[in-house]
CSV table of C-alpha atoms in Angstrom, one decimal:
chain,number,residue,atom,x,y,z
G,6,MET,CA,-15.0,-20.6,7.1
G,7,ASP,CA,-14.4,-17.4,8.9
G,8,PHE,CA,-10.7,-16.2,9.2
G,9,ARG,CA,-10.5,-13.9,12.2
G,10,PHE,CA,-8.4,-10.9,11.1
G,11,GLY,CA,-5.9,-8.9,13.1
G,12,GLU,CA,-3.8,-6.0,11.8
G,13,LEU,CA,-0.7,-4.1,13.0
G,14,PHE,CA,0.2,-0.7,11.5
G,15,SER,CA,-3.4,-0.7,10.1
G,16,GLY,CA,-3.4,2.7,8.5
G,17,PRO,CA,-6.8,4.0,7.3
G,18,GLY,CA,-7.9,0.5,6.3
G,19,GLY,CA,-6.8,-0.3,2.8
G,20,LEU,CA,-5.7,-3.8,3.7
G,21,ALA,CA,-8.7,-4.3,5.9
G,22,LEU,CA,-11.1,-3.2,3.2
G,23,GLY,CA,-9.5,-5.6,0.8
G,24,ALA,CA,-9.8,-8.4,3.3
G,25,LYS,CA,-13.4,-7.7,4.1
G,26,SER,CA,-14.2,-7.6,0.4
G,27,ALA,CA,-12.6,-11.0,-0.3
G,28,LYS,CA,-15.0,-14.0,-0.4
G,29,VAL,CA,-14.8,-17.5,-1.9
G,30,ILE,CA,-17.5,-20.2,-2.1
G,31,ALA,CA,-16.5,-23.9,-2.4
G,32,GLY,CA,-18.6,-27.0,-1.8
G,33,GLY,CA,-21.4,-25.0,-0.3
G,34,ARG,CA,-19.1,-23.3,2.2
G,35,SER,CA,-18.1,-19.7,2.3
G,36,PHE,CA,-14.5,-18.7,3.0
G,37,PHE,CA,-14.2,-15.1,4.2
G,38,ILE,CA,-12.2,-12.8,6.5
G,39,SER,CA,-13.7,-10.8,9.3
G,40,HIS,CA,-12.1,-8.0,11.4
G,41,VAL,CA,-11.5,-8.6,15.1
G,42,TRP,CA,-8.9,-6.1,16.0
G,43,SER,CA,-6.3,-3.6,14.7
G,44,THR,CA,-3.8,-1.2,16.0
G,45,ASP,CA,-2.1,2.0,14.8
G,46,TYR,CA,-0.4,5.0,16.5
G,47,ASP,CA,-2.2,7.8,14.6
G,48,LYS,CA,-5.5,9.0,16.1
G,49,ASP,CA,-7.0,10.3,12.8
G,50,THR,CA,-6.1,7.1,11.1
G,51,CYS,CA,-7.7,5.0,13.9
G,52,THR,CA,-10.9,7.2,13.6
G,53,THR,CA,-11.0,6.6,9.9
G,54,TYR,CA,-10.6,2.8,10.4
G,55,ARG,CA,-13.3,2.6,13.0
G,56,HIS,CA,-15.8,4.5,11.0
G,57,ASN,CA,-15.3,2.5,7.8
G,58,ILE,CA,-14.2,-1.0,8.8
G,59,CYS,CA,-15.8,-1.7,12.2
G,60,PRO,CA,-18.4,1.0,13.1
G,61,ASP,CA,-20.2,-1.4,15.4
G,62,ASN,CA,-17.0,-2.4,17.3
G,63,PRO,CA,-15.0,0.8,17.7
G,64,LYS,CA,-13.1,-0.6,20.8
G,65,SER,CA,-11.5,-3.2,18.6
G,66,VAL,CA,-9.2,-0.5,17.2
G,67,ILE,CA,-6.3,0.1,19.6
G,68,CYS,CA,-4.6,3.5,19.1
G,69,CYS,CA,-1.1,2.9,20.5
G,70,ASP,CA,2.6,3.0,19.7
G,71,ILE,CA,3.4,-0.6,18.7
G,72,ARG,CA,6.5,-0.4,20.9
G,73,LYS,CA,4.3,0.1,24.0
G,74,LEU,CA,1.6,-2.3,23.1
G,75,ASP,CA,0.9,-5.4,25.2
G,76,PHE,CA,-0.1,-8.2,22.8
G,77,GLU,CA,-2.1,-9.8,25.5
G,78,THR,CA,-4.5,-6.8,25.3
G,79,LEU,CA,-5.2,-7.8,21.7
G,80,LYS,CA,-5.5,-11.5,22.6
G,81,LYS,CA,-8.2,-10.7,25.1
G,82,ILE,CA,-10.3,-9.2,22.3
G,83,SER,CA,-10.0,-12.3,20.1
G,84,GLU,CA,-7.7,-15.0,18.8
G,85,ILE,CA,-6.8,-14.6,15.1
G,86,ASP,CA,-6.5,-16.8,12.1
G,87,ALA,CA,-5.0,-14.1,9.8
G,88,LEU,CA,-2.6,-11.3,10.4
G,89,ALA,CA,-1.7,-8.3,8.2
G,90,PHE,CA,1.1,-5.8,8.7
G,91,GLY,CA,2.2,-3.1,6.3
G,92,PHE,CA,5.1,-2.1,8.5
G,93,PRO,CA,6.4,1.5,8.1
G,94,CYS,CA,8.4,1.9,4.9
G,95,ASN,CA,10.1,5.3,5.6
G,96,ASP,CA,13.6,3.8,6.0
G,97,PHE,CA,13.2,1.5,3.0
G,98,SER,CA,12.0,3.9,0.3
G,99,VAL,CA,14.4,4.7,-2.5
G,100,VAL,CA,13.6,8.3,-2.0
G,101,GLY,CA,15.1,9.3,1.3
G,102,GLU,CA,18.1,8.3,3.4
G,103,GLN,CA,17.5,4.6,3.0
G,104,LYS,CA,18.7,3.8,6.6
G,105,GLY,CA,17.0,0.4,6.5
G,106,MET,CA,17.5,-1.4,9.8
G,107,ASN,CA,19.6,1.5,11.1
G,108,GLY,CA,16.7,3.9,11.0
G,109,VAL,CA,13.8,4.6,13.4
G,110,TYR,CA,11.2,2.7,11.4
G,111,GLY,CA,13.2,-0.2,9.9
G,112,PRO,CA,13.3,-2.4,13.0
G,113,LEU,CA,9.5,-2.1,13.4
G,114,TYR,CA,8.9,-5.1,11.1
G,115,SER,CA,10.1,-7.2,14.1
G,116,TYR,CA,6.8,-6.5,15.9
G,117,GLY,CA,5.1,-8.4,13.0
G,118,VAL,CA,7.4,-11.3,13.6
G,119,LYS,CA,6.7,-11.1,17.3
G,120,ALA,CA,3.0,-11.2,16.6
G,121,LEU,CA,3.3,-14.2,14.4
G,122,LYS,CA,5.1,-16.1,17.2
G,123,HIS,CA,2.5,-14.9,19.8
G,124,PHE,CA,-0.7,-15.5,17.9
G,125,GLN,CA,0.4,-18.2,15.4
G,126,PRO,CA,-2.3,-17.3,12.8
G,127,LYS,CA,-2.9,-19.6,9.9
G,128,PHE,CA,-1.6,-17.1,7.4
G,129,PHE,CA,-0.2,-13.6,7.2
G,130,MET,CA,0.2,-10.8,4.7
G,131,ALA,CA,3.1,-8.3,5.0
G,132,GLU,CA,3.6,-5.3,2.7
G,133,ASN,CA,6.3,-2.8,2.0
G,134,VAL,CA,7.9,-0.7,-0.8
G,135,GLY,CA,9.9,-2.2,-3.6
G,136,GLY,CA,13.0,-0.3,-2.1
G,137,LEU,CA,12.9,-2.8,0.8
G,138,ARG,CA,15.0,-5.2,-1.2
G,139,ASN,CA,17.9,-2.8,-1.6
G,140,ALA,CA,18.1,-1.4,2.0
G,141,ASN,CA,21.4,-2.0,3.7
G,142,ASP,CA,22.8,-3.7,0.5
G,143,GLY,CA,20.0,-6.2,0.5
G,144,ASN,CA,20.8,-7.5,4.0
G,145,SER,CA,17.6,-6.0,5.5
G,146,PHE,CA,15.4,-7.9,3.1
G,147,ASP,CA,17.3,-11.1,3.7
G,148,LYS,CA,16.9,-10.8,7.5
G,149,ILE,CA,13.2,-10.0,7.2
G,150,LEU,CA,12.4,-13.0,5.0
G,151,ASN,CA,14.5,-15.3,7.2
G,152,ASP,CA,12.9,-14.1,10.4
G,153,LEU,CA,9.4,-14.6,8.9
G,154,GLN,CA,10.4,-18.2,7.9
G,155,GLU,CA,11.9,-18.9,11.3
G,156,ALA,CA,8.6,-17.7,12.9
G,157,GLY,CA,7.1,-20.9,11.4
G,158,TYR,CA,5.8,-19.9,8.0
G,159,VAL,CA,6.3,-20.9,4.3
G,160,ILE,CA,6.6,-17.6,2.6
G,161,THR,CA,5.9,-16.4,-0.9
G,162,PRO,CA,7.3,-12.9,-1.5
G,163,HIS,CA,6.5,-11.1,-4.8
G,164,LEU,CA,6.9,-7.6,-6.3
G,165,TYR,CA,3.3,-6.8,-7.3
G,166,LYS,CA,2.7,-4.2,-10.0
G,167,PHE,CA,-0.8,-3.1,-9.0
G,168,GLU,CA,-1.6,-1.5,-12.3
G,169,GLN,CA,-1.7,-5.1,-13.6
G,170,TYR,CA,-4.4,-5.9,-11.2
G,171,GLY,CA,-6.9,-3.2,-12.0
G,172,VAL,CA,-5.6,-0.4,-9.8
G,173,PRO,CA,-5.4,2.9,-11.8
G,174,GLN,CA,-2.0,3.7,-10.4
G,175,ALA,CA,1.6,2.4,-11.0
G,176,ARG,CA,2.2,1.3,-7.5
G,177,HIS,CA,4.8,-1.4,-7.0
G,178,ARG,CA,4.9,-3.1,-3.7
G,179,ILE,CA,6.5,-6.2,-2.2
G,180,ILE,CA,3.8,-8.4,-0.6
G,181,ILE,CA,4.8,-11.5,1.4
G,182,ILE,CA,2.2,-14.2,2.0
G,183,GLY,CA,3.0,-16.7,4.7
G,184,ILE,CA,1.2,-20.0,5.4
G,185,ARG,CA,1.9,-21.6,8.7
G,186,ASN,CA,4.2,-24.5,8.0
G,187,ASP,CA,2.2,-27.2,9.8
G,188,ILE,CA,-0.7,-26.5,7.3
G,189,ASN,CA,-0.5,-28.5,4.1
G,190,ILE,CA,-1.5,-25.7,1.8
G,191,LYS,CA,0.4,-24.0,-1.0
G,192,PHE,CA,-0.2,-20.4,-2.0
G,193,TYR,CA,0.6,-19.1,-5.5
G,194,VAL,CA,0.8,-15.6,-6.8
G,195,PRO,CA,-2.5,-14.8,-8.6
G,196,ALA,CA,-2.2,-14.1,-12.3
G,197,THR,CA,-2.5,-10.5,-13.4
G,198,THR,CA,-6.0,-9.4,-14.4
G,199,HIS,CA,-5.5,-6.4,-16.7
G,200,ARG,CA,-3.4,-6.3,-19.8
G,201,SER,CA,-4.7,-2.8,-20.5
G,202,PRO,CA,-4.4,-0.9,-17.3
G,203,ILE,CA,-7.2,1.4,-16.0
G,204,THR,CA,-6.3,5.0,-16.7
G,205,CYS,CA,-6.4,7.8,-14.1
G,206,ARG,CA,-9.0,9.6,-16.3
G,207,GLU,CA,-11.3,6.6,-16.1
G,208,ALA,CA,-10.8,6.3,-12.4
G,209,ILE,CA,-11.5,10.0,-11.6
G,210,GLU,CA,-14.2,10.7,-14.2
G,211,THR,CA,-16.2,7.5,-14.3
G,212,PRO,CA,-18.6,7.9,-12.7
G,213,PRO,CA,-18.3,11.7,-12.0
G,214,ILE,CA,-17.5,12.6,-8.4
G,215,SER,CA,-20.6,14.0,-6.7
G,216,GLN,CA,-20.4,17.6,-5.5
G,217,ASP,CA,-21.3,16.6,-1.9
G,218,VAL,CA,-18.9,13.7,-1.5
G,219,PRO,CA,-16.6,14.0,1.5
G,220,ASN,CA,-12.9,14.8,1.3
G,221,ASN,CA,-13.2,16.6,-2.0
G,222,GLU,CA,-12.1,20.1,-1.1
G,223,LEU,CA,-9.9,21.9,-3.6
G,224,THR,CA,-6.4,22.9,-2.5
G,225,ARG,CA,-5.6,26.6,-2.8
G,226,GLN,CA,-3.0,27.1,-5.4
G,227,SER,CA,-0.8,30.2,-5.5
G,228,GLN,CA,-0.7,32.2,-8.6
G,229,GLN,CA,2.9,31.2,-9.3
G,230,VAL,CA,1.9,27.5,-9.2
G,231,ILE,CA,-1.0,28.1,-11.5
G,232,ASP,CA,1.3,30.0,-13.9
G,233,ARG,CA,3.8,27.2,-13.7
G,234,LEU,CA,1.2,24.5,-14.5
G,235,LYS,CA,0.1,26.3,-17.6
G,236,PHE,CA,3.4,25.4,-19.2
G,237,ILE,CA,3.5,21.8,-18.0
G,238,LYS,CA,1.9,19.3,-20.4
G,239,PRO,CA,0.3,15.9,-19.3
G,240,GLY,CA,3.0,13.5,-18.2
G,241,GLU,CA,5.6,16.3,-17.8
G,242,ASN,CA,7.1,17.7,-14.6
G,243,ALA,CA,8.8,20.9,-13.5
G,244,PHE,CA,12.1,19.7,-14.9
G,245,THR,CA,11.0,18.1,-18.2
G,246,ALA,CA,8.7,21.0,-19.2
G,247,PHE,CA,9.9,24.1,-20.9
G,248,LEU,CA,9.3,26.8,-18.3
G,249,PRO,CA,10.0,30.5,-18.5
G,250,LYS,CA,13.0,31.5,-16.4
G,251,ASP,CA,11.0,33.1,-13.6
G,252,LEU,CA,8.9,29.9,-13.1
G,253,ARG,CA,11.8,27.4,-13.0
G,254,LEU,CA,12.7,25.7,-9.8
G,255,ASN,CA,16.1,26.5,-8.3
G,256,VAL,CA,17.1,22.9,-7.4
G,257,LYS,CA,20.6,21.5,-7.3
G,258,GLY,CA,21.3,17.8,-7.2
G,259,ALA,CA,18.6,15.1,-7.5
G,260,LYS,CA,15.5,16.2,-9.3
G,261,ILE,CA,12.6,14.0,-8.2
G,262,SER,CA,10.4,13.3,-11.2
G,263,GLN,CA,7.0,13.8,-9.6
G,264,ILE,CA,7.6,17.5,-8.7
G,265,TYR,CA,4.7,19.4,-10.3
G,266,LYS,CA,4.1,16.4,-12.4
G,267,ARG,CA,0.8,16.3,-14.3
G,268,LEU,CA,-1.0,13.0,-14.7
G,269,ASP,CA,-1.2,11.5,-18.2
G,270,PRO,CA,-4.9,10.9,-18.6
G,271,ASP,CA,-4.3,7.9,-20.9
G,272,LYS,CA,-2.1,6.0,-18.3
G,273,PRO,CA,-2.4,4.9,-14.7
G,274,ALA,CA,-1.4,7.6,-12.2
G,275,TYR,CA,2.1,7.7,-10.9
G,276,THR,CA,2.4,6.7,-7.2
G,277,ILE,CA,0.2,8.6,-4.8
G,278,THR,CA,2.4,9.7,-1.8
G,279,GLY,CA,1.5,10.5,1.8
G,280,SER,CA,3.8,13.4,2.4
G,281,GLY,CA,6.0,16.0,0.8
G,282,GLY,CA,6.0,19.7,0.3
G,283,GLY,CA,5.2,21.9,-2.7
G,284,GLY,CA,4.9,20.1,-6.0
G,285,THR,CA,4.2,16.7,-4.6
G,286,HIS,CA,0.4,16.8,-4.4
G,287,VAL,CA,-0.3,15.1,-7.9
G,288,TYR,CA,-1.6,17.4,-10.5
G,289,HIS,CA,-4.6,17.2,-12.8
G,290,TRP,CA,-3.8,16.6,-16.5
G,291,LYS,CA,-5.9,19.5,-17.7
G,292,GLU,CA,-7.0,21.8,-14.8
G,293,ASN,CA,-4.2,23.9,-13.2
G,294,ARG,CA,-4.6,22.4,-9.8
G,295,ALA,CA,-3.6,19.6,-7.5
G,296,LEU,CA,-5.9,16.7,-7.1
G,297,THR,CA,-8.5,16.6,-4.3
G,298,ASN,CA,-8.1,14.0,-1.6
G,299,ARG,CA,-11.2,12.2,-3.0
G,300,GLU,CA,-9.6,12.0,-6.4
G,301,ARG,CA,-6.5,10.6,-4.8
G,302,ALA,CA,-8.7,8.1,-2.9
G,303,ARG,CA,-10.2,6.9,-6.2
G,304,LEU,CA,-6.7,6.3,-7.5
G,305,GLN,CA,-6.1,4.2,-4.4
G,306,THR,CA,-9.5,2.3,-5.1
G,307,PHE,CA,-11.3,3.6,-2.1
G,308,PRO,CA,-15.1,4.0,-2.7
G,309,ASP,CA,-16.6,7.4,-2.5
G,310,ASN,CA,-18.5,6.5,0.7
G,311,TYR,CA,-15.2,5.8,2.5
G,312,VAL,CA,-14.8,8.8,4.8
G,313,PHE,CA,-11.4,10.0,6.0
G,314,TYR,CA,-11.1,11.9,9.2
G,315,GLY,CA,-8.7,14.7,10.2
G,316,SER,CA,-7.3,17.8,8.6
G,317,LYS,CA,-6.8,17.9,4.8
G,318,GLU,CA,-3.1,17.2,5.2
G,319,SER,CA,-3.8,14.3,7.6
G,320,VAL,CA,-6.2,12.8,5.1
G,321,ARG,CA,-3.7,13.2,2.3
G,322,LYS,CA,-1.2,11.3,4.4
G,323,GLN,CA,-3.6,8.5,5.2
G,324,ILE,CA,-4.6,8.1,1.5
G,325,GLY,CA,-1.0,8.1,0.3
G,326,MET,CA,0.2,5.6,2.9
G,327,ALA,CA,-2.6,3.2,2.3
G,328,VAL,CA,-2.5,0.0,0.3
G,329,PRO,CA,-5.0,-0.2,-2.7
G,330,SER,CA,-7.9,-2.3,-1.5
G,331,LEU,CA,-8.7,-3.7,-4.9
G,332,GLY,CA,-5.2,-5.1,-5.4
G,333,VAL,CA,-5.0,-6.8,-2.0
G,334,ARG,CA,-8.6,-8.2,-2.3
G,335,ILE,CA,-7.4,-10.2,-5.3
G,336,ILE,CA,-4.4,-11.5,-3.2
G,337,PHE,CA,-6.6,-12.3,-0.2
G,338,GLU,CA,-9.0,-14.2,-2.5
G,339,ALA,CA,-6.1,-16.2,-3.8
G,340,VAL,CA,-5.3,-17.1,-0.2
G,341,LEU,CA,-8.9,-18.1,0.5
G,342,LYS,CA,-8.9,-20.2,-2.7
G,343,SER,CA,-5.8,-22.0,-1.5
G,344,PHE,CA,-7.5,-22.9,1.8
G,345,ALA,CA,-10.7,-23.9,-0.1
G,346,GLY,CA,-8.8,-26.1,-2.5
G,347,ILE,CA,-9.9,-24.1,-5.6
G,348,GLU,CA,-7.6,-23.9,-8.6
G,349,TYR,CA,-6.9,-20.4,-9.8
G,350,SER,CA,-4.8,-18.7,-12.5
G,351,LYS,CA,-1.3,-18.1,-11.1
G,352,ILE,CA,2.1,-16.9,-12.0
G,353,GLU,CA,5.6,-17.6,-10.7
G,354,ASN,CA,6.7,-15.4,-7.9
G,355,ASN,CA,9.6,-13.1,-9.0
G,356,ILE,CA,11.5,-13.2,-5.7
G,357,LYS,CA,13.3,-16.5,-5.2
G,358,LYS,CA,15.2,-18.2,-2.4
G,359,SER,CA,18.6,-19.6,-3.5
G,360,ILE,CA,18.6,-23.4,-3.7
G,361,CYS,CA,22.3,-23.6,-2.7
G,362,SER,CA,22.1,-21.7,0.6
G,363,ASN,CA,19.8,-20.1,3.1
G,364,ARG,CA,20.5,-16.6,1.8
G,365,ILE,CA,17.6,-15.1,-0.1
G,366,ASP,CA,18.4,-14.5,-3.8
G,367,THR,CA,16.8,-11.3,-4.9
G,368,SER,CA,18.7,-10.9,-8.2
G,369,PRO,CA,15.7,-11.6,-10.4
G,370,ILE,CA,14.2,-8.4,-9.2
G,371,VAL,CA,16.5,-6.4,-11.5
G,372,LEU,CA,14.3,-7.4,-14.4
G,373,PHE,CA,11.6,-5.1,-13.0
G,374,GLU,CA,12.8,-1.5,-13.6
G,375,GLU,CA,11.1,0.9,-11.3
G,376,GLN,CA,10.9,4.6,-11.4
G,377,PRO,CA,11.9,6.2,-8.0
G,378,GLU,CA,8.4,7.7,-7.7
G,379,TYR,CA,7.0,4.2,-7.7
G,380,ALA,CA,8.7,3.3,-4.5
G,381,ILE,CA,7.6,6.2,-2.3
G,382,CYS,CA,5.2,5.5,0.6
């Protein structure tokens, strides 16, 4: 059974790669997901997606601002059975102004709701940062969940900790799976797969990265940065390390913990980010340098033959904004198993709807303490 897959805010293809990789066989039938169209506003991102996800069908990627996109253009390409949208998280991240629905990006989730009503796919996946649940005192999250339900779907929101699913990175994201409410199928959150997480050293060094692999250029480091890193131990940052006075950062107020932070080789990486100035590039545990984009891509579970297009900074942004394909593949396979009628190991979702009212009860989330760095796009 082929689920035709459409995607909004597609990014470089993390969700799409996870979807393409998911496959289930039951009763002699194959259940799988195939790309039919996607859209994003960034040209480099669209080029990356075309090259890696649909090289034989480049016209199926529409490069356009979602606010100017005619959904009928997408419908002419193909009807869809599955929709994914990792709507922009800038206004929901805990690092930033947290404008929520009052920001430029916050209301863009509504285009996902519009697409659900327009295309009526059998299921959808929506993704955003953990900080989504706190924006506008929790009211944004309530509205998003209620709007998705009212579009005609039974939803299962869950805060996934991707390091528990084999991703070598402490990346915590809210993912919402919705099954159309006229389909008698129940989705459950798949059980975690890794009690002992994959370390960043394992991800980067096993196997070694080939010299000729794309997107592996070193970043030029100033002598001051090199000198500063010499005093920072694995797992430390510019504020927790003991630095000589001339190498300390003159920062007042909030001190973000990933500034010049070295990876701890025996733990998963901290969250790979898509933007930020000096000190936010993720630093090697031993060598006095920032990671290459290819090393960052490995921490996001992209294979080495996945080529990113654009300038080095554009590639860095694409990698940091992506969803780890390995983690979402497990979730997509759980969806396919639900449709195939296959039992699978599951856990209870950690975001519950109140029994007494229509308001979404997000209070259980406080059980999951999250470092600010884990909630950056």
